[in-house]
Amino acid sequence: MHCPFCQHTDTRVIDSRVSDDGATIRRRRVCEACGERFSTIETIELKLPAIIKSDGRREAFDARKLRAGFDRALQKRPVAEEQVEAAVRAVVHQLRMSAERELPSMRLGEFVMGELRKLDHVAYVRFASVYRDFKDVADFREELDRLEKDNNGEAQLPLLDAAGPPPARRKR
């Protein structure tokens, strides 16, 4: 590491601290030549897949654009910042786990929709309307019906046990 003050090539680490989220390390350094102290931050650099746009162009993945998409969909919705950050991290994790060098933007959109669906249904429908290019109200209605159908199956508890009705109560 070059000293930012005198450009000397020999610096020594005097303290290292891991960030709260464990994703970065802050190192305190001292220059062996001039004695000045400075800090550096280390982050893991992983190669994420390139995104193939619908018109065939290829772009490097940009986490800022991903976050902006979440922010647009979640605008004025009651979702905590920590939940949004976790959703963004989950999408990036899915990209890493895909182990592909290139990924169609449609697949990235599916990852985002999956996370938005968990966070907020209004944001999910907002994003889906742009992502799936809804043409009219019928498209919205279809997506809402699908969302409602999926949620009804998951959210409801069975009325009766699999073993049958509960035993009748006795009066005392």
Tab-separated table of C-alpha atoms in Angstrom:
chain	number	residue	atom	x	y	z
A	1	MET	CA	0.000	0.000	0.000
A	2	HIS	CA	1.426	3.378	-1.019
A	3	CYS	CA	1.402	6.185	1.534
A	4	PRO	CA	-1.067	8.870	0.338
A	5	PHE	CA	1.194	11.581	1.805
A	6	CYS	CA	4.714	10.745	0.610
A	7	GLN	CA	4.004	7.874	-1.871
A	8	HIS	CA	6.425	5.586	-0.019
A	9	THR	CA	5.720	1.925	-0.783
A	10	ASP	CA	6.199	0.548	2.738
A	11	THR	CA	3.311	0.966	5.171
A	12	ARG	CA	2.446	-1.105	8.230
A	13	VAL	CA	-0.973	-2.149	9.570
A	14	ILE	CA	-1.366	-1.121	13.213
A	15	ASP	CA	-5.055	-1.988	13.745
A	16	SER	CA	-7.769	-3.951	11.919
A	17	ARG	CA	-11.505	-3.919	12.605
A	18	VAL	CA	-14.306	-5.816	10.936
A	19	SER	CA	-17.443	-3.818	10.109
A	20	ASP	CA	-20.754	-4.599	11.794
A	21	ASP	CA	-22.100	-6.455	8.766
A	22	GLY	CA	-18.852	-8.376	8.304
A	23	ALA	CA	-18.497	-7.277	4.689
A	24	THR	CA	-15.556	-4.889	5.120
A	25	ILE	CA	-12.391	-4.553	7.148
A	26	ARG	CA	-11.048	-1.152	8.222
A	27	ARG	CA	-7.277	-1.108	8.582
A	28	ARG	CA	-5.336	1.642	10.328
A	29	ARG	CA	-1.885	2.056	8.758
A	30	VAL	CA	1.276	4.009	9.402
A	31	CYS	CA	3.870	4.985	6.813
A	32	GLU	CA	7.367	3.720	7.631
A	33	ALA	CA	9.003	6.706	5.901
A	34	CYS	CA	7.049	9.798	7.046
A	35	GLY	CA	5.146	8.390	10.047
A	36	GLU	CA	1.725	9.634	8.833
A	37	ARG	CA	-1.311	7.506	9.678
A	38	PHE	CA	-4.240	6.716	7.415
A	39	SER	CA	-7.076	4.204	7.095
A	40	THR	CA	-7.977	1.825	4.311
A	41	ILE	CA	-11.106	-0.223	3.815
A	42	GLU	CA	-11.029	-3.722	2.340
A	43	THR	CA	-14.055	-5.266	0.691
A	44	ILE	CA	-14.542	-8.572	-1.035
A	45	GLU	CA	-14.574	-8.213	-4.789
A	46	LEU	CA	-16.586	-10.916	-6.467
A	47	LYS	CA	-17.257	-11.027	-10.157
A	48	LEU	CA	-20.992	-10.846	-10.711
A	49	PRO	CA	-22.524	-11.865	-14.030
A	50	ALA	CA	-22.992	-9.375	-16.828
A	51	ILE	CA	-26.635	-8.508	-17.489
A	52	ILE	CA	-28.016	-9.122	-20.976
A	53	LYS	CA	-30.620	-6.454	-21.698
A	54	SER	CA	-33.747	-7.153	-23.756
A	55	ASP	CA	-32.213	-5.422	-26.797
A	56	GLY	CA	-29.135	-7.682	-26.607
A	57	ARG	CA	-26.746	-5.176	-25.020
A	58	ARG	CA	-24.555	-6.403	-22.184
A	59	GLU	CA	-23.945	-4.331	-19.067
A	60	ALA	CA	-21.906	-4.917	-15.960
A	61	PHE	CA	-24.133	-5.551	-12.962
A	62	ASP	CA	-24.687	-2.323	-11.017
A	63	ALA	CA	-25.881	-2.658	-7.421
A	64	ARG	CA	-26.865	1.028	-7.398
A	65	LYS	CA	-29.341	0.417	-10.218
A	66	LEU	CA	-30.701	-2.588	-8.348
A	67	ARG	CA	-31.195	-0.495	-5.208
A	68	ALA	CA	-32.817	2.297	-7.246
A	69	GLY	CA	-35.317	-0.227	-8.628
A	70	PHE	CA	-36.215	-1.351	-5.113
A	71	ASP	CA	-36.499	2.273	-3.982
A	72	ARG	CA	-38.850	3.180	-6.867
A	73	ALA	CA	-41.105	0.200	-6.206
A	74	LEU	CA	-41.116	0.802	-2.433
A	75	GLN	CA	-41.596	4.579	-2.629
A	76	LYS	CA	-43.885	5.738	0.217
A	77	ARG	CA	-44.399	2.169	1.439
A	78	PRO	CA	-43.945	1.178	5.109
A	79	VAL	CA	-40.854	-0.993	4.694
A	80	ALA	CA	-37.824	-0.634	6.976
A	81	GLU	CA	-34.457	0.278	5.477
A	82	GLU	CA	-32.919	-2.889	6.944
A	83	GLN	CA	-35.495	-5.007	5.114
A	84	VAL	CA	-34.683	-3.296	1.816
A	85	GLU	CA	-30.947	-3.806	2.346
A	86	ALA	CA	-31.549	-7.474	3.159
A	87	ALA	CA	-33.614	-7.873	-0.014
A	88	VAL	CA	-30.881	-6.265	-2.136
A	89	ARG	CA	-28.294	-8.570	-0.529
A	90	ALA	CA	-30.550	-11.562	-1.227
A	91	VAL	CA	-30.749	-10.662	-4.939
A	92	VAL	CA	-26.969	-10.198	-5.140
A	93	HIS	CA	-26.542	-13.548	-3.387
A	94	GLN	CA	-28.839	-15.197	-5.945
A	95	LEU	CA	-26.743	-13.670	-8.728
A	96	ARG	CA	-23.560	-15.047	-7.176
A	97	MET	CA	-25.092	-18.465	-6.675
A	98	SER	CA	-26.214	-18.616	-10.305
A	99	ALA	CA	-22.522	-19.107	-11.195
A	100	GLU	CA	-23.210	-17.776	-14.676
A	101	ARG	CA	-21.027	-15.309	-16.538
A	102	GLU	CA	-24.028	-13.637	-18.172
A	103	LEU	CA	-27.615	-13.442	-17.017
A	104	PRO	CA	-30.681	-12.179	-18.894
A	105	SER	CA	-32.241	-9.089	-17.327
A	106	MET	CA	-35.540	-10.989	-17.225
A	107	ARG	CA	-34.030	-13.440	-14.736
A	108	LEU	CA	-32.705	-10.604	-12.599
A	109	GLY	CA	-36.207	-9.114	-12.659
A	110	GLU	CA	-37.621	-12.417	-11.403
A	111	PHE	CA	-35.168	-12.359	-8.488
A	112	VAL	CA	-36.267	-8.803	-7.632
A	113	MET	CA	-39.962	-9.673	-7.910
A	114	GLY	CA	-39.476	-12.616	-5.557
A	115	GLU	CA	-37.948	-10.364	-2.905
A	116	LEU	CA	-40.526	-7.597	-3.386
A	117	ARG	CA	-43.322	-10.120	-3.049
A	118	LYS	CA	-41.988	-10.997	0.414
A	119	LEU	CA	-41.605	-7.334	1.421
A	120	ASP	CA	-44.702	-5.538	0.174
A	121	HIS	CA	-47.456	-6.579	-2.230
A	122	VAL	CA	-48.108	-3.053	-3.489
A	123	ALA	CA	-44.422	-2.616	-4.364
A	124	TYR	CA	-44.476	-6.044	-6.004
A	125	VAL	CA	-47.399	-5.065	-8.256
A	126	ARG	CA	-45.766	-1.715	-9.065
A	127	PHE	CA	-42.568	-3.440	-10.143
A	128	ALA	CA	-44.448	-6.187	-12.006
A	129	SER	CA	-46.442	-3.587	-13.963
A	130	VAL	CA	-43.249	-2.152	-15.417
A	131	TYR	CA	-41.288	-5.398	-15.595
A	132	ARG	CA	-44.058	-7.327	-17.351
A	133	ASP	CA	-45.158	-4.289	-19.351
A	134	PHE	CA	-48.833	-4.270	-18.354
A	135	LYS	CA	-50.933	-2.892	-21.217
A	136	ASP	CA	-54.239	-2.269	-19.436
A	137	VAL	CA	-56.233	-2.734	-16.235
A	138	ALA	CA	-56.922	-6.376	-17.096
A	139	ASP	CA	-53.191	-7.114	-16.740
A	140	PHE	CA	-53.226	-5.570	-13.259
A	141	ARG	CA	-56.329	-7.568	-12.363
A	142	GLU	CA	-54.729	-10.835	-13.489
A	143	GLU	CA	-51.612	-10.184	-11.412
A	144	LEU	CA	-53.680	-9.210	-8.366
A	145	ASP	CA	-55.808	-12.353	-8.741
A	146	ARG	CA	-52.662	-14.487	-8.972
A	147	LEU	CA	-51.173	-12.794	-5.907
A	148	GLU	CA	-54.388	-13.219	-3.933
A	149	LYS	CA	-54.701	-16.872	-4.978
A	150	ASP	CA	-51.109	-17.602	-3.937
A	151	ASN	CA	-51.532	-15.846	-0.592
A	152	ASN	CA	-54.806	-17.576	0.271
A	153	GLY	CA	-53.175	-20.968	0.010
A	154	GLU	CA	-50.269	-20.009	2.272
A	155	ALA	CA	-51.911	-17.792	4.857
A	156	GLN	CA	-54.926	-19.849	5.849
A	157	LEU	CA	-54.795	-22.478	8.557
A	158	PRO	CA	-56.818	-25.653	8.158
A	159	LEU	CA	-60.207	-25.515	9.854
A	160	LEU	CA	-60.063	-29.123	10.993
A	161	ASP	CA	-57.249	-31.385	12.042
A	162	ALA	CA	-56.276	-34.140	9.622
A	163	ALA	CA	-57.463	-36.623	12.300
A	164	GLY	CA	-61.036	-35.301	12.122
A	165	PRO	CA	-63.227	-33.027	14.220
A	166	PRO	CA	-62.255	-32.247	17.822
A	167	PRO	CA	-63.995	-34.245	20.533
A	168	ALA	CA	-67.253	-32.779	21.867
A	169	ARG	CA	-67.042	-30.925	25.187
A	170	ARG	CA	-68.847	-32.316	28.190
A	171	LYS	CA	-71.012	-30.089	30.363
A	172	ARG	CA	-70.296	-30.105	34.073
